[in-house]
């Protein structure tokens, strides 16, 4: 596990961005199987339409199985939407880009949403930390969206570090900073995801939606028997047709639309949305 | 033998309890966590058992420790679990105190030392702690 003795937290909550206090409970632990049943699968019996040939009874989607769908849904969302839900400690190397450095050390981290930064330093190719940026110099205003700025307004010594630009004891450093671009010069260690798995309601909704979609599409398959039959005797006939595997289509379509909407809103929240237009 | 753990709820005695996938509590409360060891290779879903897994009773003298996991190593801690009912050696319990740094979604690592054999169960999101008026 990670050491958080030196850490710089982002400003306030990640959703809504910057919120520091609330009397409205809009975040909580991971959605439970009971909540998925009542909020997303209300009234739908989670029972297979085909009997188990060994037991003679239909299989059921019980809570432990639902729990597996929930944890799988977390991974699916992280892959599809590109943001992380549960806390993860990352190590990332970033290039030194002179125009960005001249913009108060602008750096953009890849993983989102960032919850805190533990270290930012100049690191050699063999992993030696040459110079660590004091965390108090890191501007955290846009940290949740992955943006770091280095604003060394106060020249101070912290963790034995001094401003390298004027120091003569740092060898190649002043020379490297004169280049336009140096690959993987910065090393940043940071944490993403929602602290302690305290998940915003909207993200929990999305997890429930994805889990429900997986369960319904699996159950629908068990209804894939002949969906229409007819019987005719002499002049009399009767025909019956059922929705078959499309039984849950109405619910699946509505869940799919909600999934798409939630993902696009959440991506925009974490600076992952893209748009294009004609100029 | 594939060791698993199944959490208990509404525990009223050795014969009175229900099953749950996660123990729910409110932040700041002290509560006990009961769980039952199961062998996941027995009584499987495909053989019609819901929930799956046959209860597993470790040998007498076995010890169980529970690591309450957290990404922050300063907030991670270990508790020793005990057997609350001598009649059923598969049921174990440990306590969460009001001062323990548990919040939101907590995973557990349960280590059973059964004689010379050490087995580990990872219970993902086993504790769901609800706060009041919390931001994320």
Short mmCIF file of C-alpha atoms in Angstrom, two decimals:
data_model
loop_
_atom_site.label_atom_id
_atom_site.label_comp_id
_atom_site.label_asym_id
_atom_site.label_seq_id
_atom_site.Cartn_x
_atom_site.Cartn_y
_atom_site.Cartn_z
CA UNK A 1 0.00 0.00 0.00
CA UNK A 2 1.03 3.60 -0.52
CA UNK A 3 2.55 6.18 1.77
CA UNK A 4 0.41 9.29 2.13
CA UNK A 5 2.52 11.23 4.62
CA UNK A 6 3.28 13.71 1.85
CA UNK A 7 0.18 14.36 -0.18
CA UNK A 8 -1.60 17.20 -1.91
CA UNK A 9 -5.37 16.78 -2.18
CA UNK A 10 -7.45 18.33 -4.92
CA UNK A 11 -9.84 21.15 -4.11
CA UNK A 12 -13.04 19.76 -2.63
CA UNK A 13 -14.99 16.92 -4.16
CA UNK A 14 -14.56 15.45 -7.62
CA UNK A 15 -18.30 15.45 -8.24
CA UNK A 16 -19.60 18.11 -8.05
CA UNK A 17 -16.18 19.61 -8.66
CA UNK A 18 -14.91 21.66 -5.76
CA UNK A 19 -17.73 20.98 -3.31
CA UNK A 20 -16.29 21.03 0.20
CA UNK A 21 -19.38 20.48 2.32
CA UNK A 22 -22.94 19.35 1.86
CA UNK A 23 -25.96 18.31 3.84
CA UNK A 24 -27.17 16.29 0.83
CA UNK A 25 -25.90 12.73 0.78
CA UNK A 26 -24.72 12.41 -2.81
CA UNK A 27 -21.94 9.86 -2.42
CA UNK A 28 -21.69 6.50 -0.77
CA UNK A 29 -20.30 2.98 -0.96
CA UNK A 30 -20.56 0.73 -4.00
CA UNK A 31 -24.13 -0.12 -4.99
CA UNK A 32 -25.44 -3.31 -3.40
CA UNK A 33 -27.28 -6.23 -5.07
CA UNK A 34 -30.45 -5.19 -3.24
CA UNK A 35 -30.23 -1.69 -4.73
CA UNK A 36 -29.65 -3.02 -8.25
CA UNK A 37 -32.73 -5.24 -7.95
CA UNK A 38 -34.98 -2.47 -6.69
CA UNK A 39 -33.66 0.48 -8.75
CA UNK A 40 -32.85 -1.15 -12.09
CA UNK A 41 -34.55 -4.54 -12.20
CA UNK A 42 -37.74 -3.76 -10.35
CA UNK A 43 -40.42 -6.39 -10.89
CA UNK A 44 -38.26 -8.54 -13.15
CA UNK A 45 -37.86 -12.08 -11.83
CA UNK A 46 -34.20 -13.02 -12.16
CA UNK A 47 -34.93 -16.63 -12.90
CA UNK A 48 -33.90 -18.62 -15.94
CA UNK A 49 -36.69 -19.66 -18.31
CA UNK A 50 -34.89 -22.97 -18.86
CA UNK A 51 -34.84 -25.57 -16.11
CA UNK A 52 -31.51 -26.88 -14.91
CA UNK A 53 -31.37 -30.47 -16.25
CA UNK A 54 -29.57 -31.66 -13.09
CA UNK A 55 -31.95 -30.25 -10.54
CA UNK A 56 -35.15 -29.90 -12.53
CA UNK A 57 -35.46 -26.33 -11.25
CA UNK A 58 -34.65 -23.03 -12.96
CA UNK A 59 -31.40 -21.34 -11.95
CA UNK A 60 -31.68 -17.97 -10.20
CA UNK A 61 -29.49 -14.88 -10.18
CA UNK A 62 -28.89 -14.69 -6.44
CA UNK A 63 -27.10 -11.92 -4.51
CA UNK A 64 -23.56 -13.38 -4.75
CA UNK A 65 -23.96 -13.67 -8.53
CA UNK A 66 -25.38 -10.15 -8.72
CA UNK A 67 -22.41 -8.94 -6.67
CA UNK A 68 -20.10 -10.41 -9.32
CA UNK A 69 -21.97 -8.54 -12.01
CA UNK A 70 -21.56 -5.33 -10.03
CA UNK A 71 -17.81 -5.73 -9.66
CA UNK A 72 -17.52 -6.65 -13.34
CA UNK A 73 -19.58 -3.57 -14.21
CA UNK A 74 -17.00 -1.39 -12.43
CA UNK A 75 -14.25 -2.72 -14.70
CA UNK A 76 -16.40 -2.39 -17.81
CA UNK A 77 -17.16 1.24 -17.05
CA UNK A 78 -13.52 2.06 -16.33
CA UNK A 79 -12.60 0.60 -19.71
CA UNK A 80 -15.46 2.15 -21.66
CA UNK A 81 -15.47 5.60 -20.11
CA UNK A 82 -11.76 5.92 -19.41
CA UNK A 83 -12.01 7.15 -15.83
CA UNK A 84 -11.21 5.23 -12.69
CA UNK A 85 -13.69 4.55 -9.95
CA UNK A 86 -11.79 2.87 -7.14
CA UNK A 87 -8.60 4.47 -5.77
CA UNK A 88 -5.43 3.58 -7.55
CA UNK A 89 -1.89 4.80 -7.01
CA UNK A 90 -0.18 5.73 -10.26
CA UNK A 91 3.32 6.43 -11.37
CA UNK A 92 3.62 8.33 -14.63
CA UNK A 93 6.49 9.85 -16.54
CA UNK A 94 5.77 13.03 -18.46
CA UNK A 95 7.88 14.90 -20.98
CA UNK A 96 9.46 18.26 -20.34
CA UNK A 97 7.93 20.64 -22.85
CA UNK A 98 9.42 24.11 -22.76
CA UNK A 99 6.35 26.12 -23.92
CA UNK A 100 4.27 24.23 -21.33
CA UNK A 101 6.92 24.84 -18.68
CA UNK A 102 6.83 28.52 -19.52
CA UNK A 103 3.09 28.37 -18.81
CA UNK A 104 3.76 27.82 -15.13
CA UNK A 105 4.84 24.23 -15.48
CA UNK A 106 1.69 22.99 -17.20
CA UNK A 107 1.43 19.19 -17.04
CA UNK A 108 -1.52 16.97 -17.96
CA UNK A 109 -1.88 13.63 -16.23
CA UNK A 110 -3.32 10.72 -18.21
CA UNK A 111 -5.54 9.04 -15.65
CA UNK A 112 -8.66 10.69 -14.23
CA UNK A 113 -10.14 11.77 -11.93
CA UNK A 114 -7.08 12.70 -9.92
CA UNK A 115 -7.79 12.89 -6.22
CA UNK A 116 -4.31 13.74 -4.90
CA UNK A 117 -0.65 14.07 -5.84
CA UNK A 118 2.07 12.47 -3.75
CA UNK A 119 5.21 13.36 -5.68
CA UNK A 120 6.38 15.38 -8.65
CA UNK A 121 10.05 15.23 -9.44
CA UNK A 122 12.66 15.26 -12.15
CA UNK A 123 13.69 11.67 -12.58
CA UNK A 124 16.52 10.08 -14.51
CA UNK A 125 16.11 7.08 -16.80
CA UNK A 126 17.43 4.79 -14.09
CA UNK A 127 14.85 6.01 -11.60
CA UNK A 128 16.98 8.41 -9.55
CA UNK A 129 14.92 11.36 -8.29
CA UNK A 130 17.12 14.32 -9.08
CA UNK A 131 14.91 17.13 -7.88
CA UNK A 132 11.56 16.93 -6.13
CA UNK A 133 9.09 19.77 -6.56
CA UNK A 134 7.73 20.85 -3.17
CA UNK A 135 4.06 19.94 -3.07
CA UNK A 136 3.20 23.45 -1.89
CA UNK A 137 4.34 24.71 -5.32
CA UNK A 138 1.79 22.61 -7.16
CA UNK A 139 -1.41 24.43 -8.08
CA UNK A 140 -4.35 22.11 -7.40
CA UNK A 141 -7.19 24.18 -8.86
CA UNK A 142 -7.68 21.83 -11.83
CA UNK A 143 -6.21 18.70 -10.30
CA UNK A 144 -9.38 16.61 -10.66
CA UNK A 145 -9.23 17.12 -14.43
CA UNK A 146 -5.60 16.01 -14.44
CA UNK A 147 -3.98 19.43 -14.79
CA UNK A 148 -0.94 20.36 -12.73
CA UNK A 149 0.76 23.74 -12.70
CA UNK A 150 3.96 24.61 -10.89
CA UNK A 151 3.69 28.06 -9.39
CA UNK A 152 6.80 28.67 -7.33
CA UNK A 153 5.78 32.11 -6.11
CA UNK A 154 7.43 31.50 -2.80
CA UNK A 155 11.04 30.47 -3.00
CA UNK A 156 11.50 28.09 -0.12
CA UNK A 157 13.37 25.02 0.80
CA UNK A 158 11.33 21.93 1.50
CA UNK A 159 12.56 18.35 1.81
CA UNK A 160 16.04 19.82 1.24
CA UNK A 161 15.11 21.12 -2.21
CA UNK A 162 16.13 24.51 -3.53
CA UNK A 163 15.21 26.24 -6.76
CA UNK A 164 17.24 24.41 -9.36
CA UNK A 165 17.38 27.15 -11.93
CA UNK A 166 19.86 29.16 -9.92
CA UNK A 167 21.69 26.29 -8.29
CA UNK A 168 25.04 25.41 -9.69
CA UNK A 169 25.17 21.98 -8.10
CA UNK A 170 22.73 20.19 -10.38
CA UNK A 171 24.94 19.37 -13.30
CA UNK A 172 22.98 18.71 -16.43
CA UNK A 173 19.70 20.12 -15.11
CA UNK A 174 20.04 23.75 -16.26
CA UNK A 175 21.13 22.44 -19.68
CA UNK A 176 18.18 20.07 -19.97
CA UNK A 177 15.75 22.85 -19.20
CA UNK A 178 17.07 24.78 -22.19
CA UNK A 179 15.89 22.07 -24.61
CA UNK A 180 12.49 22.46 -26.24
CA UNK A 181 11.43 18.97 -25.32
CA UNK A 182 12.89 16.20 -23.17
CA UNK A 183 11.07 12.85 -23.08
CA UNK A 184 9.88 11.43 -19.75
CA UNK A 185 11.80 13.88 -17.58
CA UNK A 186 9.09 14.38 -14.98
CA UNK A 187 7.92 11.64 -12.68
CA UNK A 188 4.56 12.08 -11.03
CA UNK A 189 3.05 9.80 -8.40
CA UNK A 190 -0.62 10.41 -7.85
CA UNK A 191 -3.87 8.80 -6.82
CA UNK A 192 -6.97 8.53 -8.95
CA UNK A 193 -10.48 7.37 -8.35
CA UNK A 194 -12.91 8.30 -5.63
CA UNK A 195 -11.36 8.38 -2.19
CA UNK A 196 -11.96 5.23 -0.16
CA UNK A 197 -14.50 4.04 -2.70
CA UNK A 198 -16.92 6.83 -1.78
CA UNK A 199 -18.74 6.79 -5.10
CA UNK A 200 -20.94 9.64 -6.38
CA UNK A 201 -24.59 8.74 -6.85
CA UNK A 202 -24.40 9.26 -10.62
CA UNK A 203 -21.51 6.80 -10.93
CA UNK A 204 -23.31 4.26 -8.73
CA UNK A 205 -26.31 4.68 -11.03
CA UNK A 206 -24.10 3.89 -14.01
CA UNK A 207 -22.66 0.80 -12.29
CA UNK A 208 -26.19 -0.42 -11.58
CA UNK A 209 -27.25 0.24 -15.18
CA UNK A 210 -24.35 -1.72 -16.65
CA UNK A 211 -24.84 -4.61 -14.21
CA UNK A 212 -28.57 -4.68 -15.02
CA UNK A 213 -27.89 -4.72 -18.76
CA UNK A 214 -25.50 -7.65 -18.42
CA UNK A 215 -28.01 -9.61 -16.34
CA UNK A 216 -30.98 -8.91 -18.60
CA UNK A 217 -29.15 -9.81 -21.79
CA UNK A 218 -28.03 -13.07 -20.16
CA UNK A 219 -31.56 -13.86 -18.97
CA UNK A 220 -33.09 -12.98 -22.32
CA UNK A 221 -31.11 -15.80 -23.91
CA UNK A 222 -32.97 -18.31 -21.75
CA UNK A 223 -36.19 -17.17 -23.42
CA UNK A 224 -34.84 -18.01 -26.87
CA UNK A 225 -37.25 -20.76 -27.58
CA UNK A 226 -39.75 -20.77 -30.35
CA UNK A 227 -41.65 -17.57 -29.90
CA UNK A 228 -44.68 -18.43 -31.93
CA UNK A 229 -46.78 -21.50 -32.39
CA UNK A 230 -49.96 -22.26 -34.19
CA UNK A 231 -52.40 -25.12 -34.12
CA UNK A 232 -55.02 -25.86 -36.74
CA UNK A 233 -57.64 -28.57 -36.76
CA UNK A 234 -59.97 -28.67 -39.73
CA UNK A 235 -61.38 -25.20 -40.00
CA UNK A 236 -60.27 -24.04 -36.56
CA UNK A 237 -56.88 -22.56 -35.83
CA UNK A 238 -55.15 -20.77 -33.00
CA UNK A 239 -51.80 -19.05 -32.97
CA UNK A 240 -49.84 -17.70 -30.06
CA UNK A 241 -46.73 -15.61 -30.19
CA UNK A 242 -44.54 -14.34 -27.38
CA UNK A 243 -41.71 -11.82 -27.36
CA UNK A 244 -39.17 -14.64 -26.79
CA UNK A 245 -35.63 -13.29 -26.25
CA UNK A 246 -36.91 -9.75 -26.88
CA UNK A 247 -38.86 -9.88 -23.64
CA UNK A 248 -36.56 -7.43 -21.92
CA UNK A 249 -35.88 -5.27 -24.94
CA UNK A 250 -37.89 -2.30 -23.73
CA UNK A 251 -35.93 -2.17 -20.49
CA UNK A 252 -32.62 -2.87 -22.25
CA UNK A 253 -33.10 -0.03 -24.71
CA UNK A 254 -33.91 2.41 -21.95
CA UNK A 255 -30.90 1.25 -19.92
CA UNK A 256 -28.64 1.59 -22.96
CA UNK A 257 -29.75 5.19 -23.52
CA UNK A 258 -29.20 6.02 -19.88
CA UNK A 259 -25.74 4.37 -19.97
CA UNK A 260 -24.71 6.45 -22.97
CA UNK A 261 -26.01 9.67 -21.39
CA UNK A 262 -24.35 9.06 -18.03
CA UNK A 263 -20.99 8.16 -19.60
CA UNK A 264 -20.93 11.27 -21.75
CA UNK A 265 -21.80 13.53 -18.80
CA UNK A 266 -19.25 11.92 -16.51
CA UNK A 267 -16.50 12.04 -19.11
CA UNK A 268 -17.06 15.74 -19.54
CA UNK A 269 -16.90 16.19 -15.76
CA UNK A 270 -13.39 14.70 -15.69
CA UNK A 271 -12.07 16.50 -18.74
CA UNK A 272 -12.33 13.42 -20.95
CA UNK A 273 -15.02 14.68 -23.29
CA UNK A 274 -14.11 15.54 -26.86
CA UNK A 275 -16.05 17.53 -29.33
CA UNK A 276 -15.43 18.64 -32.84
CA UNK A 277 -16.99 21.26 -34.97
CA UNK A 278 -16.52 23.22 -38.15
CA UNK A 279 -14.93 26.63 -37.91
CA UNK B 1 -10.66 -26.99 -1.82
CA UNK B 2 -11.23 -23.35 -2.71
CA UNK B 3 -11.75 -21.33 0.44
CA UNK B 4 -14.28 -18.55 0.40
CA UNK B 5 -16.15 -16.50 2.95
CA UNK B 6 -19.78 -15.62 3.10
CA UNK B 7 -20.96 -12.78 5.33
CA UNK B 8 -23.79 -13.15 7.81
CA UNK B 9 -26.49 -10.67 8.72
CA UNK B 10 -29.13 -10.43 11.46
CA UNK B 11 -27.12 -12.83 13.58
CA UNK B 12 -29.20 -13.93 16.55
CA UNK B 13 -27.46 -17.15 17.46
CA UNK B 14 -25.74 -20.16 16.02
CA UNK B 15 -28.98 -21.18 14.27
CA UNK B 16 -30.32 -17.72 13.53
CA UNK B 17 -28.71 -15.69 10.78
CA UNK B 18 -29.08 -14.70 7.16
CA UNK B 19 -26.57 -14.38 4.35
CA UNK B 20 -25.38 -11.18 2.74
CA UNK B 21 -22.73 -10.25 0.20
CA UNK B 22 -21.58 -7.21 2.19
CA UNK B 23 -22.03 -5.90 5.70
CA UNK B 24 -23.66 -2.47 5.75
CA UNK B 25 -23.11 0.05 8.52
CA UNK B 26 -23.04 3.78 9.19
CA UNK B 27 -19.80 5.72 9.55
CA UNK B 28 -18.74 6.15 13.16
CA UNK B 29 -20.71 3.17 14.43
CA UNK B 30 -19.13 0.19 16.14
CA UNK B 31 -20.34 -3.11 14.72
CA UNK B 32 -19.44 -6.76 14.51
CA UNK B 33 -18.74 -8.54 11.26
CA UNK B 34 -19.73 -12.17 11.13
CA UNK B 35 -18.62 -14.45 8.33
CA UNK B 36 -18.71 -18.13 7.54
CA UNK B 37 -15.94 -20.02 5.76
CA UNK B 38 -17.14 -21.99 2.74
CA UNK B 39 -15.59 -24.38 0.27
CA UNK B 40 -16.53 -22.91 -3.11
CA UNK B 41 -15.86 -26.20 -4.91
CA UNK B 42 -18.71 -27.87 -3.14
CA UNK B 43 -22.43 -27.13 -3.45
CA UNK B 44 -22.02 -25.15 -6.63
CA UNK B 45 -24.68 -23.10 -8.43
CA UNK B 46 -24.73 -25.57 -11.31
CA UNK B 47 -25.78 -28.26 -8.86
CA UNK B 48 -28.67 -26.13 -7.72
CA UNK B 49 -27.23 -24.54 -4.58
CA UNK B 50 -28.05 -20.86 -4.02
CA UNK B 51 -25.93 -19.51 -2.45
CA UNK B 52 -23.10 -21.75 -3.55
CA UNK B 53 -20.44 -23.15 -1.26
CA UNK B 54 -20.52 -25.70 1.54
CA UNK B 55 -19.61 -24.47 4.99
CA UNK B 56 -16.01 -25.24 5.97
CA UNK B 57 -14.98 -25.87 9.58
CA UNK B 58 -11.25 -25.38 10.17
CA UNK B 59 -9.49 -27.63 12.63
CA UNK B 60 -9.47 -26.82 16.34
CA UNK B 61 -6.77 -24.34 17.24
CA UNK B 62 -6.93 -22.56 13.89
CA UNK B 63 -6.42 -18.82 13.88
CA UNK B 64 -7.92 -16.13 11.66
CA UNK B 65 -6.69 -12.61 11.05
CA UNK B 66 -8.54 -10.02 9.02
CA UNK B 67 -6.68 -7.23 7.28
CA UNK B 68 -8.94 -4.25 6.63
CA UNK B 69 -7.48 -2.96 3.41
CA UNK B 70 -6.89 0.65 2.42
CA UNK B 71 -4.71 2.21 -0.27
CA UNK B 72 -3.22 4.39 2.49
CA UNK B 73 -1.00 2.08 4.51
CA UNK B 74 -1.55 4.27 7.60
CA UNK B 75 -5.27 3.43 7.52
CA UNK B 76 -4.85 -0.29 7.01
CA UNK B 77 -5.12 -2.41 10.13
CA UNK B 78 -5.41 -6.03 11.27
CA UNK B 79 -7.96 -7.60 13.56
CA UNK B 80 -7.98 -11.07 15.02
CA UNK B 81 -11.24 -12.91 14.40
CA UNK B 82 -12.77 -15.22 17.00
CA UNK B 83 -15.31 -18.01 16.96
CA UNK B 84 -18.48 -16.72 18.61
CA UNK B 85 -20.15 -20.16 18.61
CA UNK B 86 -18.24 -23.27 19.64
CA UNK B 87 -20.96 -25.44 18.08
CA UNK B 88 -20.17 -24.09 14.60
CA UNK B 89 -16.48 -23.72 13.86
CA UNK B 90 -17.17 -22.26 10.41
CA UNK B 91 -18.53 -18.99 11.82
CA UNK B 92 -16.07 -16.28 12.86
CA UNK B 93 -16.43 -12.71 13.97
CA UNK B 94 -14.36 -9.54 14.34
CA UNK B 95 -15.28 -6.08 15.52
CA UNK B 96 -15.04 -2.64 13.98
CA UNK B 97 -14.62 0.14 16.54
CA UNK B 98 -15.90 3.70 16.35
CA UNK B 99 -12.32 4.93 16.06
CA UNK B 100 -11.36 2.64 13.18
CA UNK B 101 -10.56 4.44 9.89
CA UNK B 102 -13.16 2.67 7.79
CA UNK B 103 -15.23 4.52 5.23
CA UNK B 104 -17.38 3.89 2.15
CA UNK B 105 -16.25 0.72 0.37
CA UNK B 106 -13.85 -1.51 2.25
CA UNK B 107 -12.27 -4.78 1.11
CA UNK B 108 -10.93 -7.41 3.47
CA UNK B 109 -8.15 -9.97 3.35
CA UNK B 110 -8.99 -12.90 5.62
CA UNK B 111 -6.12 -15.23 6.49
CA UNK B 112 -6.88 -18.63 7.96
CA UNK B 113 -4.05 -20.58 9.54
CA UNK B 114 -5.42 -24.11 9.69
CA UNK B 115 -2.66 -26.19 11.27
CA UNK B 116 0.29 -25.81 8.94
CA UNK B 117 -1.82 -24.65 6.01
CA UNK B 118 -2.38 -20.94 5.43
CA UNK B 119 -5.25 -19.93 3.20
CA UNK B 120 -6.35 -16.45 2.20
CA UNK B 121 -9.71 -15.11 1.15
CA UNK B 122 -10.05 -11.74 -0.53
CA UNK B 123 -13.49 -10.29 0.11
CA UNK B 124 -13.95 -7.39 -2.28
CA UNK B 125 -16.19 -4.55 -1.11
CA UNK B 126 -17.16 -6.61 1.94
CA UNK B 127 -18.03 -3.59 4.08
CA UNK B 128 -20.29 -0.81 2.79
CA UNK B 129 -20.13 2.13 5.18
CA UNK B 130 -22.68 4.87 4.61
CA UNK B 131 -21.80 8.38 5.68
CA UNK B 132 -24.06 11.36 6.11
CA UNK B 133 -23.66 14.48 4.00
CA UNK B 134 -20.40 13.32 2.50
CA UNK B 135 -18.75 14.57 -0.64
CA UNK B 136 -16.46 12.34 -2.69
#
